[in-house]
C-alpha positions as semicolon CSV with decimal commas, in nm:
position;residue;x (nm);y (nm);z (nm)
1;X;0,000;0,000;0,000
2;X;0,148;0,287;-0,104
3;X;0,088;0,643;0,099
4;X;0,166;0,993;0,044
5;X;0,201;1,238;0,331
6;X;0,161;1,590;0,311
7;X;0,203;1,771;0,662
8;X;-0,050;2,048;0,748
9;X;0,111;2,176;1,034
10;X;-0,041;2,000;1,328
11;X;-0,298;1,900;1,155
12;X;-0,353;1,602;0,960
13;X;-0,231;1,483;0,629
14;X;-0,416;1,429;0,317
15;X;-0,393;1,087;0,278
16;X;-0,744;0,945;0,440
17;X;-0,854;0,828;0,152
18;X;-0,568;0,633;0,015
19;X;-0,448;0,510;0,359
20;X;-0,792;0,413;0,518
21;X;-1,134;0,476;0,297
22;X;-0,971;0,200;0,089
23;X;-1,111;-0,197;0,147
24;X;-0,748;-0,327;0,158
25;X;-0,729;-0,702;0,284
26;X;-0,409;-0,740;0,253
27;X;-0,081;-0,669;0,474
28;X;0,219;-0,423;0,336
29;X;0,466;-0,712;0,326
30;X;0,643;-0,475;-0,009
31;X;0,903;-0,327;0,219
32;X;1,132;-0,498;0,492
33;X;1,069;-0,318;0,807
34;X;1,435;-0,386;0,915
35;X;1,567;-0,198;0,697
36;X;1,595;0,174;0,764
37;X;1,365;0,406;0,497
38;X;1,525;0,650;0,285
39;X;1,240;0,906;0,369
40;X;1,338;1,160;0,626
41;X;1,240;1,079;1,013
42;X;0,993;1,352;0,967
43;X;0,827;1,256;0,674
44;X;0,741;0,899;0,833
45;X;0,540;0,982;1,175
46;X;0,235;1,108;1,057
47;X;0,117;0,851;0,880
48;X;0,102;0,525;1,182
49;X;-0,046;0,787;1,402
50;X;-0,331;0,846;1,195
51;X;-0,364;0,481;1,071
52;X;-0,396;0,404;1,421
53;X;-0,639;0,679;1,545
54;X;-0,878;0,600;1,229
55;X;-0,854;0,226;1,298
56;X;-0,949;0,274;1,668
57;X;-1,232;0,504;1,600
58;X;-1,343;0,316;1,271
59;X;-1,342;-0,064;1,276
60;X;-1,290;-0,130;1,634
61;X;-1,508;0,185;1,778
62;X;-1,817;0,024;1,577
63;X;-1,750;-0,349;1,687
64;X;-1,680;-0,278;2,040
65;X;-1,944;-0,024;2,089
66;X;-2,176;-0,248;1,963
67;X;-2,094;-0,494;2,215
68;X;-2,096;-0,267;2,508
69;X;-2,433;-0,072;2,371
70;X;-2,321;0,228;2,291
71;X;-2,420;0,191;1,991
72;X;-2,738;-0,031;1,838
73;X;-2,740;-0,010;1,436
74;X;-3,065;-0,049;1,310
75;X;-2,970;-0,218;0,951
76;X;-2,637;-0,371;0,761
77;X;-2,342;-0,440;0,880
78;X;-2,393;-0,202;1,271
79;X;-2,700;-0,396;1,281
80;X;-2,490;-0,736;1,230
81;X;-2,250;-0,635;1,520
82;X;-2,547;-0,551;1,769
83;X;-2,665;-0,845;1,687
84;X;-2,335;-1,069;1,746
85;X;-2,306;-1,146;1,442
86;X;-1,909;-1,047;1,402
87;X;-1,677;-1,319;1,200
88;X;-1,347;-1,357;1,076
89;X;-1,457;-1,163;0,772
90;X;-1,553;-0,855;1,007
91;X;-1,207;-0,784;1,155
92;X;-0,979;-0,849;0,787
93;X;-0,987;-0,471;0,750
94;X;-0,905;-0,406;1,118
95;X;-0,640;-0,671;1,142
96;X;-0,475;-0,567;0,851
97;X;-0,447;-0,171;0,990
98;X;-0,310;-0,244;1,290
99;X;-0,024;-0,423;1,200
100;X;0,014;-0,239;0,908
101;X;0,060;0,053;1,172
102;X;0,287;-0,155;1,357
103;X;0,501;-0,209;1,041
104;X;0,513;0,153;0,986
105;X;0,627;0,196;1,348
106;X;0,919;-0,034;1,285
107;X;0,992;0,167;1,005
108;X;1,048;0,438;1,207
109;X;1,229;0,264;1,460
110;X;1,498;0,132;1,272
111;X;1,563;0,440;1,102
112;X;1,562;0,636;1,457
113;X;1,843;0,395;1,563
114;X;2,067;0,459;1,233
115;X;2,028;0,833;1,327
116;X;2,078;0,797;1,699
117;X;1,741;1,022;1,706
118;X;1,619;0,901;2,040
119;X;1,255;1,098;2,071
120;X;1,178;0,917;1,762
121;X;1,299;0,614;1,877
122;X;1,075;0,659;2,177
123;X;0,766;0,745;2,047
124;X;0,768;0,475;1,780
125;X;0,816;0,188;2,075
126;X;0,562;0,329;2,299
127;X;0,307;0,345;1,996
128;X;0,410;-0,028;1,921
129;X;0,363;-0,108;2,238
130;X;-0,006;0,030;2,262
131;X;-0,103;-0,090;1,874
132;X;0,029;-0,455;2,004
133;X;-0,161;-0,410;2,328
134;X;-0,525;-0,324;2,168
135;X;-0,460;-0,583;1,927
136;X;-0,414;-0,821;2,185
137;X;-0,666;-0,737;2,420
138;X;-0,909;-0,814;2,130
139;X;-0,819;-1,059;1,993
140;X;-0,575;-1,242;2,280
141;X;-0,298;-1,457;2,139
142;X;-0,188;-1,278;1,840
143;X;0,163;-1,333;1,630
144;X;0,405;-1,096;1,789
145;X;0,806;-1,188;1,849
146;X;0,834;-1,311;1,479
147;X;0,577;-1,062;1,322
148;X;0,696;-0,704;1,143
149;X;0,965;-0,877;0,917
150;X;0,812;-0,842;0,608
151;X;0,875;-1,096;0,314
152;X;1,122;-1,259;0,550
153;X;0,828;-1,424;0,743
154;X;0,462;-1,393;0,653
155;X;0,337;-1,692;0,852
156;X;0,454;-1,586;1,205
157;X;0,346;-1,768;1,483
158;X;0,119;-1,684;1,765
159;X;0,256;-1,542;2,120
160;X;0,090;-1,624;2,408
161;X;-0,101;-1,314;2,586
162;X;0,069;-1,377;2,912
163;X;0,447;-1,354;2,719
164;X;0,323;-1,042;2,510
165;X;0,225;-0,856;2,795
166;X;0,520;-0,845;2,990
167;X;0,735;-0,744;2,645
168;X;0,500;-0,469;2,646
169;X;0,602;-0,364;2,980
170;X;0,961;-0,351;2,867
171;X;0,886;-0,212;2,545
172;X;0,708;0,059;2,696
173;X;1,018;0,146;2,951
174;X;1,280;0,147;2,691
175;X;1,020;0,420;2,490
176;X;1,001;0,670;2,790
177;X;1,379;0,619;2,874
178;X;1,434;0,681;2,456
179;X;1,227;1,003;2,485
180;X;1,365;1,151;2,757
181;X;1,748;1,084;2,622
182;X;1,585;1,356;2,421
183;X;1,902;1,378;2,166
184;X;1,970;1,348;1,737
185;X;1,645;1,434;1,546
186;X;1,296;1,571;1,723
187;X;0,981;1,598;1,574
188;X;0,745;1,898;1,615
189;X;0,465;1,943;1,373
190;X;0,474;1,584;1,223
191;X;0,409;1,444;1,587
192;X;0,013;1,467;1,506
193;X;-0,045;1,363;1,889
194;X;0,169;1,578;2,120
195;X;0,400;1,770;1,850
196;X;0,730;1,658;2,006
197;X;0,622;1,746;2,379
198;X;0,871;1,491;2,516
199;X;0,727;1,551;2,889
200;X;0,377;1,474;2,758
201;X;0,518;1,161;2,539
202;X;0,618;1,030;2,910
203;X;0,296;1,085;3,028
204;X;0,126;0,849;2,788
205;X;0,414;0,604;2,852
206;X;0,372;0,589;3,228
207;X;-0,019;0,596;3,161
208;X;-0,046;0,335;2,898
209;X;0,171;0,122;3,161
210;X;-0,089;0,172;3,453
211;X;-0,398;0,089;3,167
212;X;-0,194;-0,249;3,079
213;X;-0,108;-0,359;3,487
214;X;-0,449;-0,297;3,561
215;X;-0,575;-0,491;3,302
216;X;-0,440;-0,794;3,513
217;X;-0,677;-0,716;3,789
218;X;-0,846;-1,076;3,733
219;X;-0,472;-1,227;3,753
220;X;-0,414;-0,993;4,057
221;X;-0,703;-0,963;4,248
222;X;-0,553;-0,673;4,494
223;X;-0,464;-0,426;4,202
224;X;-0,076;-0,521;4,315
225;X;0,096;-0,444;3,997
226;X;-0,057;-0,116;3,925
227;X;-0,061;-0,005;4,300
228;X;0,291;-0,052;4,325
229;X;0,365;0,089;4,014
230;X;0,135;0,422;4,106
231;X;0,354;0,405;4,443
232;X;0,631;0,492;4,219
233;X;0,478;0,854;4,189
234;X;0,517;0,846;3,783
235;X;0,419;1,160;3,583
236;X;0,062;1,055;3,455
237;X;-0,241;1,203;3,257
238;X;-0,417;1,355;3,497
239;X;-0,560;1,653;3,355
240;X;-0,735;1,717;3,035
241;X;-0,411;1,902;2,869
242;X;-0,253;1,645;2,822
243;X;-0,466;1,387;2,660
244;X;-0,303;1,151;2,359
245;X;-0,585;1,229;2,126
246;X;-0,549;1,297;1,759
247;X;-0,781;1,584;1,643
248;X;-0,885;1,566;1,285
249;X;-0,996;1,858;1,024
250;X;-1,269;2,002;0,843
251;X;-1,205;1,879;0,513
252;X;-1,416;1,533;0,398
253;X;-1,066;1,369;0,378
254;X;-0,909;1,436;0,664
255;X;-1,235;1,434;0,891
256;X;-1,302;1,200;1,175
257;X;-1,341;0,850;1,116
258;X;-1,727;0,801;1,298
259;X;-1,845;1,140;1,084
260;X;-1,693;0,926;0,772
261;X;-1,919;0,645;0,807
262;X;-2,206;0,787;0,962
263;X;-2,268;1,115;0,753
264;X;-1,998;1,119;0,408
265;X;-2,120;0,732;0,352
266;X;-2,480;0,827;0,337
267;X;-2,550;0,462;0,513
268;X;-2,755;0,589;0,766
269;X;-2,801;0,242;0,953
270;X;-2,604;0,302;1,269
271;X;-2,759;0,453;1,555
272;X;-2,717;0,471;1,953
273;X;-2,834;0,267;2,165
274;X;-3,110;0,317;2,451
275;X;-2,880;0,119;2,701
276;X;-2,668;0,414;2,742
277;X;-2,926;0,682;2,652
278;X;-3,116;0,610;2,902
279;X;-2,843;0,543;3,202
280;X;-2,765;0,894;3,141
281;X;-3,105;1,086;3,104
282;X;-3,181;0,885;3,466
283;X;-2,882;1,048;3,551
284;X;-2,927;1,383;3,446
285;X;-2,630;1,373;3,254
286;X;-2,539;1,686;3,044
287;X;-2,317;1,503;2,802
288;X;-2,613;1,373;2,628
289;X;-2,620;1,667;2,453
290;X;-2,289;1,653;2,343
291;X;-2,269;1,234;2,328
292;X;-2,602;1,219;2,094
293;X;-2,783;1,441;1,827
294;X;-3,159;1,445;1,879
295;X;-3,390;1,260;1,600
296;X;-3,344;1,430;1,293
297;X;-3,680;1,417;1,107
298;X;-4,073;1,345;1,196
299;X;-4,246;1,393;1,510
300;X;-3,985;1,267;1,742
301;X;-3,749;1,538;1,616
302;X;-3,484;1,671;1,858
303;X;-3,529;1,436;2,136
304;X;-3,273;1,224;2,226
305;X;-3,386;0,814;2,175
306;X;-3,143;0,535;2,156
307;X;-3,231;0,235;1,966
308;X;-3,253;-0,146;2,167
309;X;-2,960;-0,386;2,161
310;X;-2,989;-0,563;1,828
311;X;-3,309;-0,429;1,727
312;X;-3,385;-0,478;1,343
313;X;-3,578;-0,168;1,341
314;X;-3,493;0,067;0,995
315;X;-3,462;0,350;1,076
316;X;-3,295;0,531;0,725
317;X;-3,502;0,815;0,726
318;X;-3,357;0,891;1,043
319;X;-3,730;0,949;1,184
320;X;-3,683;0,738;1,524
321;X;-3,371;0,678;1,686
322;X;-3,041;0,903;1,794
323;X;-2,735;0,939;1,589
324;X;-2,360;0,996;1,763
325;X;-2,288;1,342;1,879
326;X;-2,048;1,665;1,814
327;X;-1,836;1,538;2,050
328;X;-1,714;1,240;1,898
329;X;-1,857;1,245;1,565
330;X;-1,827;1,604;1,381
331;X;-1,570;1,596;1,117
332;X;-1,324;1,739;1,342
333;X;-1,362;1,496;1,623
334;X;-1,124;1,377;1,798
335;X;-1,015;1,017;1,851
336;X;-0,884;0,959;2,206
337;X;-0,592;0,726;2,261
338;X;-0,574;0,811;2,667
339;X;-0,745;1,067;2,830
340;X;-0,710;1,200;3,206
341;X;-1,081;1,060;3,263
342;X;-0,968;0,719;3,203
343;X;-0,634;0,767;3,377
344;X;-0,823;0,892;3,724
345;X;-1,052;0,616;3,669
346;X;-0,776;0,323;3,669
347;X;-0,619;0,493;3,963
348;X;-0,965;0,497;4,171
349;X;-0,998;0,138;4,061
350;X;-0,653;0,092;4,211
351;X;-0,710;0,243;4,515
352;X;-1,034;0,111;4,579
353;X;-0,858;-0,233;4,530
354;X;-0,647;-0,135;4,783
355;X;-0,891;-0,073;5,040
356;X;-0,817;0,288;5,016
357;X;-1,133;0,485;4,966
358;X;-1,000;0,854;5,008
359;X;-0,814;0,809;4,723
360;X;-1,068;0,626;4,523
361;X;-1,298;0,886;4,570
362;X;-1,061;1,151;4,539
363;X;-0,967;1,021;4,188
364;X;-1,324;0,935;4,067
365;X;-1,408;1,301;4,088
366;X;-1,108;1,373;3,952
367;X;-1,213;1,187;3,665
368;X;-1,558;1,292;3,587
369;X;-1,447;1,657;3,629
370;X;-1,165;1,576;3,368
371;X;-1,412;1,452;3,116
372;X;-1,638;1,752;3,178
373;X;-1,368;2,021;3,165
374;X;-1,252;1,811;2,820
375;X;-1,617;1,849;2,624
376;X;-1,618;2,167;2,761
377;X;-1,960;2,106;2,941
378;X;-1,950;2,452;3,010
379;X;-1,806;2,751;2,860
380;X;-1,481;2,756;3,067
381;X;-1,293;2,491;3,293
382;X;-1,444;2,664;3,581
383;X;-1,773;2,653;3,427
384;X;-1,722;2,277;3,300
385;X;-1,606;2,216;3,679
386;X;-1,878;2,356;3,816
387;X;-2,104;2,123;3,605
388;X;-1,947;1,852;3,723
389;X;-1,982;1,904;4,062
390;X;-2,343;1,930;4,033
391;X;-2,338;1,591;3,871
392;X;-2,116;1,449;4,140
393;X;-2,388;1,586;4,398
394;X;-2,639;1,350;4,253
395;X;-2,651;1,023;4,493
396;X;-2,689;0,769;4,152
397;X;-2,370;0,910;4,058
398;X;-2,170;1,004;4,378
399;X;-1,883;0,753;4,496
400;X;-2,031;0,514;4,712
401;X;-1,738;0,312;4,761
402;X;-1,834;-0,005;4,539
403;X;-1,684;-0,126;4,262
404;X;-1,990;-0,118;4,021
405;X;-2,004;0,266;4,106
406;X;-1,646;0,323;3,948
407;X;-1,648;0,111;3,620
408;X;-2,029;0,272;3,535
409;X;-1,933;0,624;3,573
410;X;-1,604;0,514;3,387
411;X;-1,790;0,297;3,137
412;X;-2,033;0,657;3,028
413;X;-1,747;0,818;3,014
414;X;-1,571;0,626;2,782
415;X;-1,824;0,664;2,499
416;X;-1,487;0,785;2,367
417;X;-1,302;0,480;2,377
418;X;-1,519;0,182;2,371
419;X;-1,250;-0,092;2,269
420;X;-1,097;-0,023;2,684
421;X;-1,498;-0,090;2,823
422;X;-1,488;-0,369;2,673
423;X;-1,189;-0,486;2,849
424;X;-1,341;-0,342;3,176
425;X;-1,652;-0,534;3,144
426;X;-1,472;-0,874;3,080
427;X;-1,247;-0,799;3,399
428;X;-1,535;-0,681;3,612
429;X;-1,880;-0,790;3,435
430;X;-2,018;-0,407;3,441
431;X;-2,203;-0,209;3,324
432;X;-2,500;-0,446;3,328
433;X;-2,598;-0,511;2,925
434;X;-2,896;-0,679;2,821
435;X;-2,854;-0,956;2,557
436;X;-2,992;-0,862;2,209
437;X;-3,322;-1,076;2,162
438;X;-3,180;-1,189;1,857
439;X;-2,841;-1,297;1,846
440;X;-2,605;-1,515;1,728
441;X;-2,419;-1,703;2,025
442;X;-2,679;-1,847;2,229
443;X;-2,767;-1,529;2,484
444;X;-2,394;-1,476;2,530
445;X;-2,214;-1,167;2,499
446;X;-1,863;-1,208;2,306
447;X;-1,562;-1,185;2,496
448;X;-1,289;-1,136;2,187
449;X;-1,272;-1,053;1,775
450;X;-1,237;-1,386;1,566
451;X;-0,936;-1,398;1,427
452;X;-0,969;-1,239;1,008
453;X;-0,983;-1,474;0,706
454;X;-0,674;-1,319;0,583
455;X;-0,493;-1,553;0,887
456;X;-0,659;-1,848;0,817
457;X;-0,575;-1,807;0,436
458;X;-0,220;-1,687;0,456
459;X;-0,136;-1,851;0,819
460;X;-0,322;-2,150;0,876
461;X;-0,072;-2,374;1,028
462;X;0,021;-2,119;1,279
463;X;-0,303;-2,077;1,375
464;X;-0,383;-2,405;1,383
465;X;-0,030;-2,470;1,633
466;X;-0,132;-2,155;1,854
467;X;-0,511;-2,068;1,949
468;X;-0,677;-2,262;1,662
469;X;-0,859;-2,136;1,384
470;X;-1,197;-2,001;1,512
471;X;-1,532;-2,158;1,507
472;X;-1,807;-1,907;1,383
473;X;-1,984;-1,778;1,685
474;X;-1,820;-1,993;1,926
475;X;-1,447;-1,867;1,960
476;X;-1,583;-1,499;2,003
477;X;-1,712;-1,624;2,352
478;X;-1,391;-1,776;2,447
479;X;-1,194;-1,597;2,710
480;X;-0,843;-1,390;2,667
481;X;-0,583;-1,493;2,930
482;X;-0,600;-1,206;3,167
483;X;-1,009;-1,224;3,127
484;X;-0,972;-1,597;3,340
């Protein structure tokens, strides 16, 4: 796959529509990763950052919202996902970006150690590190040590979750040690995420660290791992600021990847689903407003209704149901990677864990005033603040020093990232979902992706000697290893 990168300042580049809009099944295996590109360090950033942004706020965002009902499609293929109804043919496309992005990253690597360019180096392993650990955490046993060579091995085997993670770990470390070595060749405008801030690069180290050790809270029932990692004091994100996000632009091609499919396609078939609409108008929450657009046309126009779990209910002349809002779906949208909300939310998690409630609490406010001050729930931070102390006042909503309390404020509030609720549900079995009445897996709610029909065409055998090649509508309910 060939791209083309043209740098608009911080902005994005024009290459949307060759890099993702495309319906590319198959993996850039044209290049050898290990060798370092001729294109300048600058010139080679850009383009993984986006791939990855798109892919988490395109392919996964629709599959994993639909499983954790933020989203219920009414027709096609969101309709199909509501439903259960996800196969190996679902996740080729998604599959394919992701370690195409990882490729790209390697890229970049390689070439950062022939030029001694440490920021470079750093940036590229700590975005490795979180492709590889979404990847994983979908899917779970995924081809990892031998992967990213190119022609020299297309049939890689699979790692085991429990060896990938700790790599990650490491891999993570070496980036934020890279970063701050801080010498040879920085980026500025081509870093799309944080423009070469190297302090805020070690921020989204340290806090994609704390996402991945609590992850393991099933294998570590006391939070141990990330409490004595947050003992450690690291530099987090903890406010708003600094958020690894990727905003996108005006423009059709360069615009955000949910305002892509939901208003430049012209499908019309996704829609939001009453699960979460109606958690938060019980709650009086005023990011509905900015979450979902009211019903567009007829005599239901401008209220806010969300659409049941799997519902097979058309709805294309957008008469009855809720579409996504400005916040995460205008053209300019952003697509968060790791926000300060999610951050304090992992670290109340932690310290509820812990048996230390002050701190929860502390950090669960912390987090819902974050998100507020973030969508700008009001007109200033103050304002936004303000908001969301009135919100915190409500008893639903307060901290009430339970479990449940934490991952359903968290799980509303990550309506931005849906692919790390999903994780949080399989590790602590809320929110509460209701099973689709029609489905595809018996009345159970998928736990994993299938692995794509590219692997079982191209990689069989090492599919068949690692996890197996996946039974429609049965593998999806198996578990990942830090899910058992």
């Amino acid at each position: 796959m060939k791209k083309t990168i043209i740098l608009k300042k911080i902005g994005l580049i024009a290459l949307l529509p060759v890099l993702l809009s495309s319906c590319s099944r198959e993996l850039d295996i044209n290049i050898d990763p290990n060798v370092p590109s001729d294109a300048p360090l600058k010139n080679l950033l850009a383009s993984p950052e986006v791939n990855l942004a798109y892919t988490l706020g395109g392919n996964i965002n629709r599959m994993s919202s639909s499983v954790m009902q933020y989203y219920a499609g009414h027709r096609a293929q969101p309709l199909e996902y509501g439903q259960y109804n996800i196969t190996s043919a679902s996740t080729d496309n998604l599959w394919t970006a992701m370690y195409n992005t990882a490729m790209d990253l390697k890229l970049i690597e390689n070439k950062a150690k022939s030029t001694n360019s440490t920021v470079y180096l750093g940036i590229s392993q700590i975005l490795t590190a979180y492709t590889f650990s979404v990847t994983t955490d979908l899917f779970g046993d995924i081809p990892y040590t031998e992967a990213l060579k190119g022609t020299l091995n297309i049939t890689p085997k699979y790692d085991k979750q429990q060896d990938i993670y700790p790599s990650l770990i490491s891999l993570i470390d070496q980036g934020i040690a890279n970063v701050k070595a801080n010498q040879g060749l920085k980026p500025t405008t081509d870093d799309l995420i944080y423009g070469g801030n190297i302090v805020k690069w070690e921020r989204f180290g340290n806090s994609l660290k704390l996402r991945l050790y609590n992850h393991l809270s099933k294998r570590s029932s006391n939070a141990s791992d990330a409490l004595n990692f947050l003992n450690t004091n690291p530099i987090l994100i903890n406010d708003s600021a600094d958020d690894a996000k990727l905003t996108f632009l005006v423009a059709n091609n360069n615009s955000n990847p949910i305002y892509q499919f939901d208003e430049l396609s012209g499908r019309k078939d996704n829609a939001v689903c009453a699960t979460l609409v109606n958690k938060m108008s019980a709650l009086s929450d005023p990011r509905s407003t900015l979450y979902f657009k009211g019903v567009k046309n007829g005599a239901l126009a401008g209220q806010i209704i969300g659409n049941l779990p799997g519902q097979d209910d058309d709805d294309s002349g957008e008469t009855k149901y809720s579409r996504v809002g400005s916040a995460y779906a205008s053209n300019n949208s952003p697509v968060m990677l790791l926000s300060a909300a999610e951050v304090n939310f992992i670290k109340s998690e932690v310290y509820f864990r812990s048996g230390n409630n002050t701190n929860a609490q502390t950090s669960f406010n912390k987090a819902i005033t974050e998100d507020f001050i973030s969508l700008k729930v009001g007109s200033t931070p103050a304002l936004s603040t303000t908001a969301a102390n009135t919100y915190l006042s409500n008893p639903s909503v307060a901290f009430n020093n339970t479990l449940e309390r934490i991952i359903e404020q968290k799980w509303i509030t990550m309506f931005q990232a849906s692919f790390e609720s999903w994780v949080d549900w399989r590790r602590t079995n809320f929110p509460t979902l209701t099973v689709p009445t029609r489905n595809f897996t018996s009345n159970v709610i998928p736990r994993k992706l299938p692995y794509p029909q590219i692997e079982i065409n191209v990689n069989r055998a090492s599919l068949e000697q690692g996890p197996g090649v996946p039974i429609p509508y049965v593998s999806i309910l198996n578990k990942v290893w830090w899910d058992n």
